[in-house]
Every structure is written in structure tokens, then in C-alpha cells.
GROMACS .gro file of C-alpha atoms in nm:
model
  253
    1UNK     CA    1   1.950   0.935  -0.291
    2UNK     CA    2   1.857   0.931   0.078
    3UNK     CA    3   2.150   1.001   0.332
    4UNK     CA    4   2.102   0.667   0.522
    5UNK     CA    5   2.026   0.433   0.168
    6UNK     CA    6   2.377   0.487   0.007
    7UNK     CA    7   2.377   0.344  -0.308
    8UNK     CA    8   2.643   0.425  -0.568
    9UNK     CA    9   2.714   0.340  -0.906
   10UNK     CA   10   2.927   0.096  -0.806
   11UNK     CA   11   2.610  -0.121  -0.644
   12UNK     CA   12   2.391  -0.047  -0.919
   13UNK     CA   13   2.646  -0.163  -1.154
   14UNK     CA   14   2.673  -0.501  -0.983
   15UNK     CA   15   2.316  -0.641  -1.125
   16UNK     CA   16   2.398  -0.813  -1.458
   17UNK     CA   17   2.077  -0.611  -1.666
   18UNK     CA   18   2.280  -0.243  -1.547
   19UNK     CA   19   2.622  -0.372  -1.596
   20UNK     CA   20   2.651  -0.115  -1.880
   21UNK     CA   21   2.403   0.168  -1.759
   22UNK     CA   22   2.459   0.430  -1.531
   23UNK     CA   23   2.262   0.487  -1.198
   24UNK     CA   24   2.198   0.894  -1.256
   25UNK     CA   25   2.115   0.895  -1.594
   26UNK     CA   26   1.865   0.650  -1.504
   27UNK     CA   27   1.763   0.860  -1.200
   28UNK     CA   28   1.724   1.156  -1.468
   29UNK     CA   29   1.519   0.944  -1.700
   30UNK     CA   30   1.313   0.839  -1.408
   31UNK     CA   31   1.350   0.457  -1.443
   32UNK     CA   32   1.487   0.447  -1.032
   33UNK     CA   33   1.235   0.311  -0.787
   34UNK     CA   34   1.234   0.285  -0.382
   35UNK     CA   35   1.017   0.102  -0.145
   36UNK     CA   36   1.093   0.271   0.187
   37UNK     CA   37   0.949   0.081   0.538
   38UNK     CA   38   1.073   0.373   0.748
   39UNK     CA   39   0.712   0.323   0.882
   40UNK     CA   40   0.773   0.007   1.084
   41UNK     CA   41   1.000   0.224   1.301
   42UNK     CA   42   0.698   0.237   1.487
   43UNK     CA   43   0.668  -0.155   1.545
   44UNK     CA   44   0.889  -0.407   1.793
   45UNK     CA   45   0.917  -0.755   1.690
   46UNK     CA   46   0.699  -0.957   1.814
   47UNK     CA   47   0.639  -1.346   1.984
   48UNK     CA   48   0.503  -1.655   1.753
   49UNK     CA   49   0.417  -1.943   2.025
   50UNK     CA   50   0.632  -2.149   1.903
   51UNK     CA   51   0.940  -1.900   1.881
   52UNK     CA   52   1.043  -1.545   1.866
   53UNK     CA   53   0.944  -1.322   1.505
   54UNK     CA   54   1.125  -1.057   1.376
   55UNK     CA   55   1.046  -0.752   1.182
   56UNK     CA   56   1.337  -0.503   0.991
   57UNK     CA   57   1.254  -0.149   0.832
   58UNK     CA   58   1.380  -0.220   0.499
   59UNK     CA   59   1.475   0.039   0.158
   60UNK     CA   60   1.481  -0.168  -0.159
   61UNK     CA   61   1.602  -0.015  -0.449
   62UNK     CA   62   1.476  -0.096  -0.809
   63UNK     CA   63   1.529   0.020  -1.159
   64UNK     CA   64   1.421  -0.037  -1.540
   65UNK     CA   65   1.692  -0.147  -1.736
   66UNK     CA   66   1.736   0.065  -2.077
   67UNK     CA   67   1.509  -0.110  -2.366
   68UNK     CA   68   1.355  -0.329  -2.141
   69UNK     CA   69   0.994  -0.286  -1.976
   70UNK     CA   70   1.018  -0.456  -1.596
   71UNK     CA   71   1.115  -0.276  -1.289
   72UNK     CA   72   1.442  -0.511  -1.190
   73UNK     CA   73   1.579  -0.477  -0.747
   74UNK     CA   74   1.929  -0.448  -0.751
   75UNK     CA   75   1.980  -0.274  -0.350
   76UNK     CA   76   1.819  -0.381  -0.077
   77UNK     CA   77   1.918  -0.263   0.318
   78UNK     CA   78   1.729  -0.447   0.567
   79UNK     CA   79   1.752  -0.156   0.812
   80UNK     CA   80   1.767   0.228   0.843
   81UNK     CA   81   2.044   0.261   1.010
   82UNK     CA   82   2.392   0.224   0.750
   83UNK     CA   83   2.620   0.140   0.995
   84UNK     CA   84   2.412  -0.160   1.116
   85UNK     CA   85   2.267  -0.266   0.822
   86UNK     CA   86   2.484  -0.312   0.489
   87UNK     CA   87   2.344  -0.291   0.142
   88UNK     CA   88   2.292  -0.654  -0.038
   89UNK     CA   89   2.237  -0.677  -0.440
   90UNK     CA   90   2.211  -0.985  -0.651
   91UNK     CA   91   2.577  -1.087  -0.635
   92UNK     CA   92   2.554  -1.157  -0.261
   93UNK     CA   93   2.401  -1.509  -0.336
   94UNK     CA   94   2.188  -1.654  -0.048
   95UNK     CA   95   2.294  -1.315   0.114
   96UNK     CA   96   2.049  -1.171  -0.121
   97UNK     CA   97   1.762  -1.395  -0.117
   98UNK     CA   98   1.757  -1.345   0.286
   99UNK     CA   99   1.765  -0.955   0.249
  100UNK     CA  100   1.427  -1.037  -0.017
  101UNK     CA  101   1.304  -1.241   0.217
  102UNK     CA  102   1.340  -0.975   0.517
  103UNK     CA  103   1.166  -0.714   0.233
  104UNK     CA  104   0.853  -0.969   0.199
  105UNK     CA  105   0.796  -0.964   0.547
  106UNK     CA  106   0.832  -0.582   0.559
  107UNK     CA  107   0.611  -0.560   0.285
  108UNK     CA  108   0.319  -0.777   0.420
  109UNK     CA  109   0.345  -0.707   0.771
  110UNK     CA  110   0.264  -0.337   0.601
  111UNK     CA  111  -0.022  -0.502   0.435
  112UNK     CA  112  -0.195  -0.662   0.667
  113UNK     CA  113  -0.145  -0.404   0.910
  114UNK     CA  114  -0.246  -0.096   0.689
  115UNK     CA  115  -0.319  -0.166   0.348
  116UNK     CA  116  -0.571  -0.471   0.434
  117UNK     CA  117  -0.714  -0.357   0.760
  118UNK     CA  118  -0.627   0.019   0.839
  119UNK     CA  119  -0.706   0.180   0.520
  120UNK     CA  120  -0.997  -0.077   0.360
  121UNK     CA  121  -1.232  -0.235   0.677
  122UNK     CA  122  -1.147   0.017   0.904
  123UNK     CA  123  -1.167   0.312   0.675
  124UNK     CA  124  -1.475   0.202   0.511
  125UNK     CA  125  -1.649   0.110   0.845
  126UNK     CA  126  -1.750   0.469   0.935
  127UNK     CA  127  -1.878   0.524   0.588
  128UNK     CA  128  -2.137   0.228   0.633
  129UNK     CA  129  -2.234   0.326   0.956
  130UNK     CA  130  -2.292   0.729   0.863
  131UNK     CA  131  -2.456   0.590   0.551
  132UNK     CA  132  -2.705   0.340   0.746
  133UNK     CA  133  -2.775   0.599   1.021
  134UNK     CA  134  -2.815   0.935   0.788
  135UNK     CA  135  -2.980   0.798   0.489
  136UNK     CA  136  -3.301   0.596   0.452
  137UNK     CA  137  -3.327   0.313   0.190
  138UNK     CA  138  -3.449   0.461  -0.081
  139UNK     CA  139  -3.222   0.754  -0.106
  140UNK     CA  140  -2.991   0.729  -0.455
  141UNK     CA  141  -2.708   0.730  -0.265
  142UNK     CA  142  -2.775   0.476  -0.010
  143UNK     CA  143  -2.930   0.225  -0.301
  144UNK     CA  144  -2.593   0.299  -0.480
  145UNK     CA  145  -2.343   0.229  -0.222
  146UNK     CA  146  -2.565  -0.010   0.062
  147UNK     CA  147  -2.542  -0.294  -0.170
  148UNK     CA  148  -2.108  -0.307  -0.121
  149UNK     CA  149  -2.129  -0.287   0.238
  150UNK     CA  150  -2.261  -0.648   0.248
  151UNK     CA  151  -2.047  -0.852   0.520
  152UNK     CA  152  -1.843  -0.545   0.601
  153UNK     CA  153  -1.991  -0.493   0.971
  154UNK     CA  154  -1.958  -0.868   1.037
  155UNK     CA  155  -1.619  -0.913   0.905
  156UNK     CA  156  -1.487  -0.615   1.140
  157UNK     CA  157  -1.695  -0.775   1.413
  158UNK     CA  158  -1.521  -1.127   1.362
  159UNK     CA  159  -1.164  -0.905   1.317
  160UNK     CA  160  -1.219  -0.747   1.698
  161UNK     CA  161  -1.353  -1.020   1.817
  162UNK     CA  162  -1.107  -1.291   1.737
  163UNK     CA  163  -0.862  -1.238   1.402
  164UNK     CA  164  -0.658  -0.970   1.595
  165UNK     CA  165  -0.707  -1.092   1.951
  166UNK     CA  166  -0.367  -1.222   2.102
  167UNK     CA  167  -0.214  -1.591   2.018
  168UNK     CA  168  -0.502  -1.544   1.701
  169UNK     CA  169  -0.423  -1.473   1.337
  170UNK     CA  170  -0.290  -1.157   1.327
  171UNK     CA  171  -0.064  -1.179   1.613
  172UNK     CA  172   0.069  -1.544   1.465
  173UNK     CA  173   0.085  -1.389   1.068
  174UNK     CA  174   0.258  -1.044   1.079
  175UNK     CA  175   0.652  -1.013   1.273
  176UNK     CA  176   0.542  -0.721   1.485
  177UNK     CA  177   0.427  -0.740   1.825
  178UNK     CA  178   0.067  -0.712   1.845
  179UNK     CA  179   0.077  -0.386   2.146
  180UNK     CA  180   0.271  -0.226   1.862
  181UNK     CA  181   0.079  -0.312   1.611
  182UNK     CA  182  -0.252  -0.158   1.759
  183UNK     CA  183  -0.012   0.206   1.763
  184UNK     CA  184   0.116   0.186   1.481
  185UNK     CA  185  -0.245   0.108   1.266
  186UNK     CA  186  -0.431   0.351   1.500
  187UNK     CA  187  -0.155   0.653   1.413
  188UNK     CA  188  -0.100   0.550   1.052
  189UNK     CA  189  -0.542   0.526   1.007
  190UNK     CA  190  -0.613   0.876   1.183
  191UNK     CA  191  -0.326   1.042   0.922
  192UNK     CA  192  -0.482   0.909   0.589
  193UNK     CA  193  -0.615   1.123   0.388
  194UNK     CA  194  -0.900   0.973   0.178
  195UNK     CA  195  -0.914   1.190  -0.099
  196UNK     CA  196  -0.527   1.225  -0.137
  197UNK     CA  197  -0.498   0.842  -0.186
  198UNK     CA  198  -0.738   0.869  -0.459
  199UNK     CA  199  -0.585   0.605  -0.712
  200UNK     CA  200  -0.495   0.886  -0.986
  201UNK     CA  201  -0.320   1.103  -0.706
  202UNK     CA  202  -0.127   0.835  -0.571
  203UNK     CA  203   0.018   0.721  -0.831
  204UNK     CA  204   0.106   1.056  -0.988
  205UNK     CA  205   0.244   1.133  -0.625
  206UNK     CA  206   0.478   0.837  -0.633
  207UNK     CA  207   0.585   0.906  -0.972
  208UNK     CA  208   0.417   0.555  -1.103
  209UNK     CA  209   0.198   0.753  -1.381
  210UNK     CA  210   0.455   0.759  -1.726
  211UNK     CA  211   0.422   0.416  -1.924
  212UNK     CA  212   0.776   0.566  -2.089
  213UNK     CA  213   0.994   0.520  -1.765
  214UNK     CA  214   0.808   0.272  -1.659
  215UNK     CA  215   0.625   0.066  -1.884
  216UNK     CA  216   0.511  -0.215  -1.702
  217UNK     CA  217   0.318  -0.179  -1.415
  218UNK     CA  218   0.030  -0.444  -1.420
  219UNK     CA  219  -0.132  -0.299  -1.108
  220UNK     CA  220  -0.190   0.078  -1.275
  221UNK     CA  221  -0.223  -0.040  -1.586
  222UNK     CA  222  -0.527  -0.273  -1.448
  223UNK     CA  223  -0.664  -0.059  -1.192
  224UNK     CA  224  -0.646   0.280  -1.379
  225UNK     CA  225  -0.923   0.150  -1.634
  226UNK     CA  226  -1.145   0.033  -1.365
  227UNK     CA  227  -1.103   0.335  -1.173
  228UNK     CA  228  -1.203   0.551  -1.483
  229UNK     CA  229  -1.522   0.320  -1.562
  230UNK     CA  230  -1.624   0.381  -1.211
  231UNK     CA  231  -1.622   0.718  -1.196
  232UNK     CA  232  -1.808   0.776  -1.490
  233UNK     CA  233  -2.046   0.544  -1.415
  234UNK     CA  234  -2.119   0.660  -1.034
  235UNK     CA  235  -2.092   0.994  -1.193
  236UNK     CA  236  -2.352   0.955  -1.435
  237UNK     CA  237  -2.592   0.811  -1.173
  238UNK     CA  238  -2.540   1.071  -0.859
  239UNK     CA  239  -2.585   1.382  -1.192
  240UNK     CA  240  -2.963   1.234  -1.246
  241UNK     CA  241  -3.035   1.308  -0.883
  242UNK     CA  242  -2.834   1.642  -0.833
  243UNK     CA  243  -2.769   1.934  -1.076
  244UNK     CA  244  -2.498   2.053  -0.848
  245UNK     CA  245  -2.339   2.123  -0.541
  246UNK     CA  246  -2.641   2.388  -0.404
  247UNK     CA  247  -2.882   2.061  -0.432
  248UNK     CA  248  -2.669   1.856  -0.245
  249UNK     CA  249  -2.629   2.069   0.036
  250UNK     CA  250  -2.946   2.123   0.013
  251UNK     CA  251  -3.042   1.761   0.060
  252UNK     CA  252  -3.163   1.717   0.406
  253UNK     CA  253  -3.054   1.369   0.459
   0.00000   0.00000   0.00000
């Protein structure tokens, strides 16, 4: 339990499905869950024209109650600090459902900030370029992966151009200032590491991989299936052009 996100058994006990559990044997079964937006330490709130936005760092805690199959909150903090910020859980009424709505603003001011445009246009940008200016056409690997760059240079044309220009979009959507927002997606972008963010790796990272403490998770349980035909597939197709390694360093393009 991190230092600054004190939950207790007392807290855990106060949502109705762990009335009857206890919060470290289901740390030690590995049914307890955080969503940390330490992160957004790096952002300031920001302006909307018609009044001022605001954006918290929240911790959310969730669990899976015993015999059941869905993760369940039952702690969220809207801040880092302890002092400042005290812990809400389902008993705290409207309370509550402002601390959830605090998290949901968090959690998509991370999207559209990293998720959406750091870590998918921006990070796939250099890839279409390098692939336009260092293969021709016809090479295998340009036919495979030219065909799912269609739109992606215009859309991140229209993005700098207008959708994250000030008083557009972006600056109305997401609670951060938009001078923040440009630090915070240009530090988070230069520290990702594409091939630890590999879908397998990521989840086994965050400890999202075992069905038994966790046994629903609709976005692994979707995405780990397409991720598996993919691979096979793409590597089925790149082995009929290269035997190995040698032959692709080899490959002048």
C-alpha cells in the first residue's frame, strides 16, 4: 500500500460486496487493483472560455470480491497529497460520485493526452514516414504495413494545425492547461518504450494476465486473441521473405 494512498481495512470494509472479506488476504490472492494519475503532476489546470477547468491526480483503489468475477472501486483520493485530499468510498453518497467523477476526468484527460495522441498518431507518425522514405512500394514490408497508414499523415496534419491549437478541441476537452499539456505529452512520448508496451508485456507488467484473480477483464480478454492472430499472421508473411535475422540486415532497403 503506497505511503500517501492509506487505505485500511477499515475503508475496504465499508463497500457492501467486502463487508465480510479482508483487504490483505485479498492483496495476497491478488484480487487488489490501483489506477495511479501521479502523472498529471506534471499538468496545471487549465481555462475553458466560458469558465475555469480543473484537473486532480487521483489513486483509485479497486478489488474482486471473493466468488465473484468484476473488479468493484471501493477508495478513491482525488489527490496525492493525504493531508489535502481524504479518501472517499461508496458510503460517502454524492461525496463519492464527485470523487468518480474527478477519476473520469483524470482518466481521459490521460487519454487524450497520451493514450490517443502521444503513444498512437504521434508514435506511429515516424514509422510512416521512415517506411515511405526507406522502402519503395513493392518491398514486403512496405505492401504489408503502407496500406494502415491511410489518413494517418493528414489526421496529424489537421491535429497541429487546428485540434490542439488554443480555444480548439483539445484545449476546450481535456482540464489541463494546454502549455502544460504540450510538456507533459512531449516528456511522457520521448520515455515510451515501444517494445515494452507490447500488449503481452504490459499486461503481465501490471499484473492484469491471471483470469483466476481476475476473471473479467473484457479488454485482455478481447485484445489478447487479436494480438495473437496478428502476430502469427504478420509472422507468417515477413518468414516467406526472410529466413532470418542475417537476411534482414542484409536487406539494403
Amino acid at each position: 500500500i503506497p505511503a500517501n494512498f492509506p487505505i485500511s481495512n477499515e475503508i475496504f470494509r465499508k463497500t457492501k460486496e467486502f463487508a465480510s472479506d479482508d483487504l490483505t488476504r485479498a492483496m495476497a490472492a491478488g484480487r487488489v487493483f490501483m489506477s495511479d494519475y501521479k502523472e498529471l503532476n506534471d499538468v496545471v489546470s487549465g481555462m475553458h472560455p466560458l469558465q475555469k477547468k480543473y484537473i486532480y491526480q487521483p489513486i483509485i483503489a479497486f478489488a474482486v470480491p471473493e466468488n465473484a468475477s468484476n473488479m468493484v472501486p471501493f477508495a478513491i483520493q482525488c489527490g496525492q497529497i493525504p493531508a489535502s485530499f481524504p479518501i472517499f468510498t461508496p458510503v460517502d453518497d454524492w461525496a463519492w460520485q464527485m470523487a468518480k467523477g474527478t477519476a473520469w476526468a483524470a482518466h481521459y484527460t490521460y487519454h487524450e493526452l497520451i493514450t490517443h495522441l502521444g503513444v498512437t498518431h504521434l508514435l506511429i507518425e515516424p514509422i510512416a514516414i521512415a517506411t515511405r522514405r526507406q522502402l519503395h512500394d513493392f518491398h514486403p514490408i512496405s505492401r504489408l504495413l503502407n496500406q494502415h497508414f491511410e489518413g494517418t499523415m493528414l489526421i496529424n496534419s489537421l491535429a497541429v494545425s487546428s485540434l490542439i491549437q488554443e480555444g480548439q478541441a483539445v484545449d476546450r476537452l481535456v482540464g489541463s492547461s494546454l502549455a502544460t499539456n504540450f510538456t507533459f505529452l512531449a516528456k511522457t512520448r520521448l520515455n515510451y518504450s515501444f517494445s515494452q508496451n507490447f500488449l503481452p508485456v504490459r499486461l503481465k507488467a501490471r499484473g492484469l494476465t491471471s483470469k483466476k484473480a481476475l476473471p473479467t477483464y473484457h479488454y485482455r480478454d478481447d485484445a489478447i486473441p487479436i494480438w495473437n492472430a496478428i502476430r502469427t499472421w504478420v509472422g507468417k508473411y515477413v518468414d516467406r521473405y526472410y529466413n532470418g535475422d542475417a537476411e534482414v540486415k542484409a536487406d539494403f532497403e
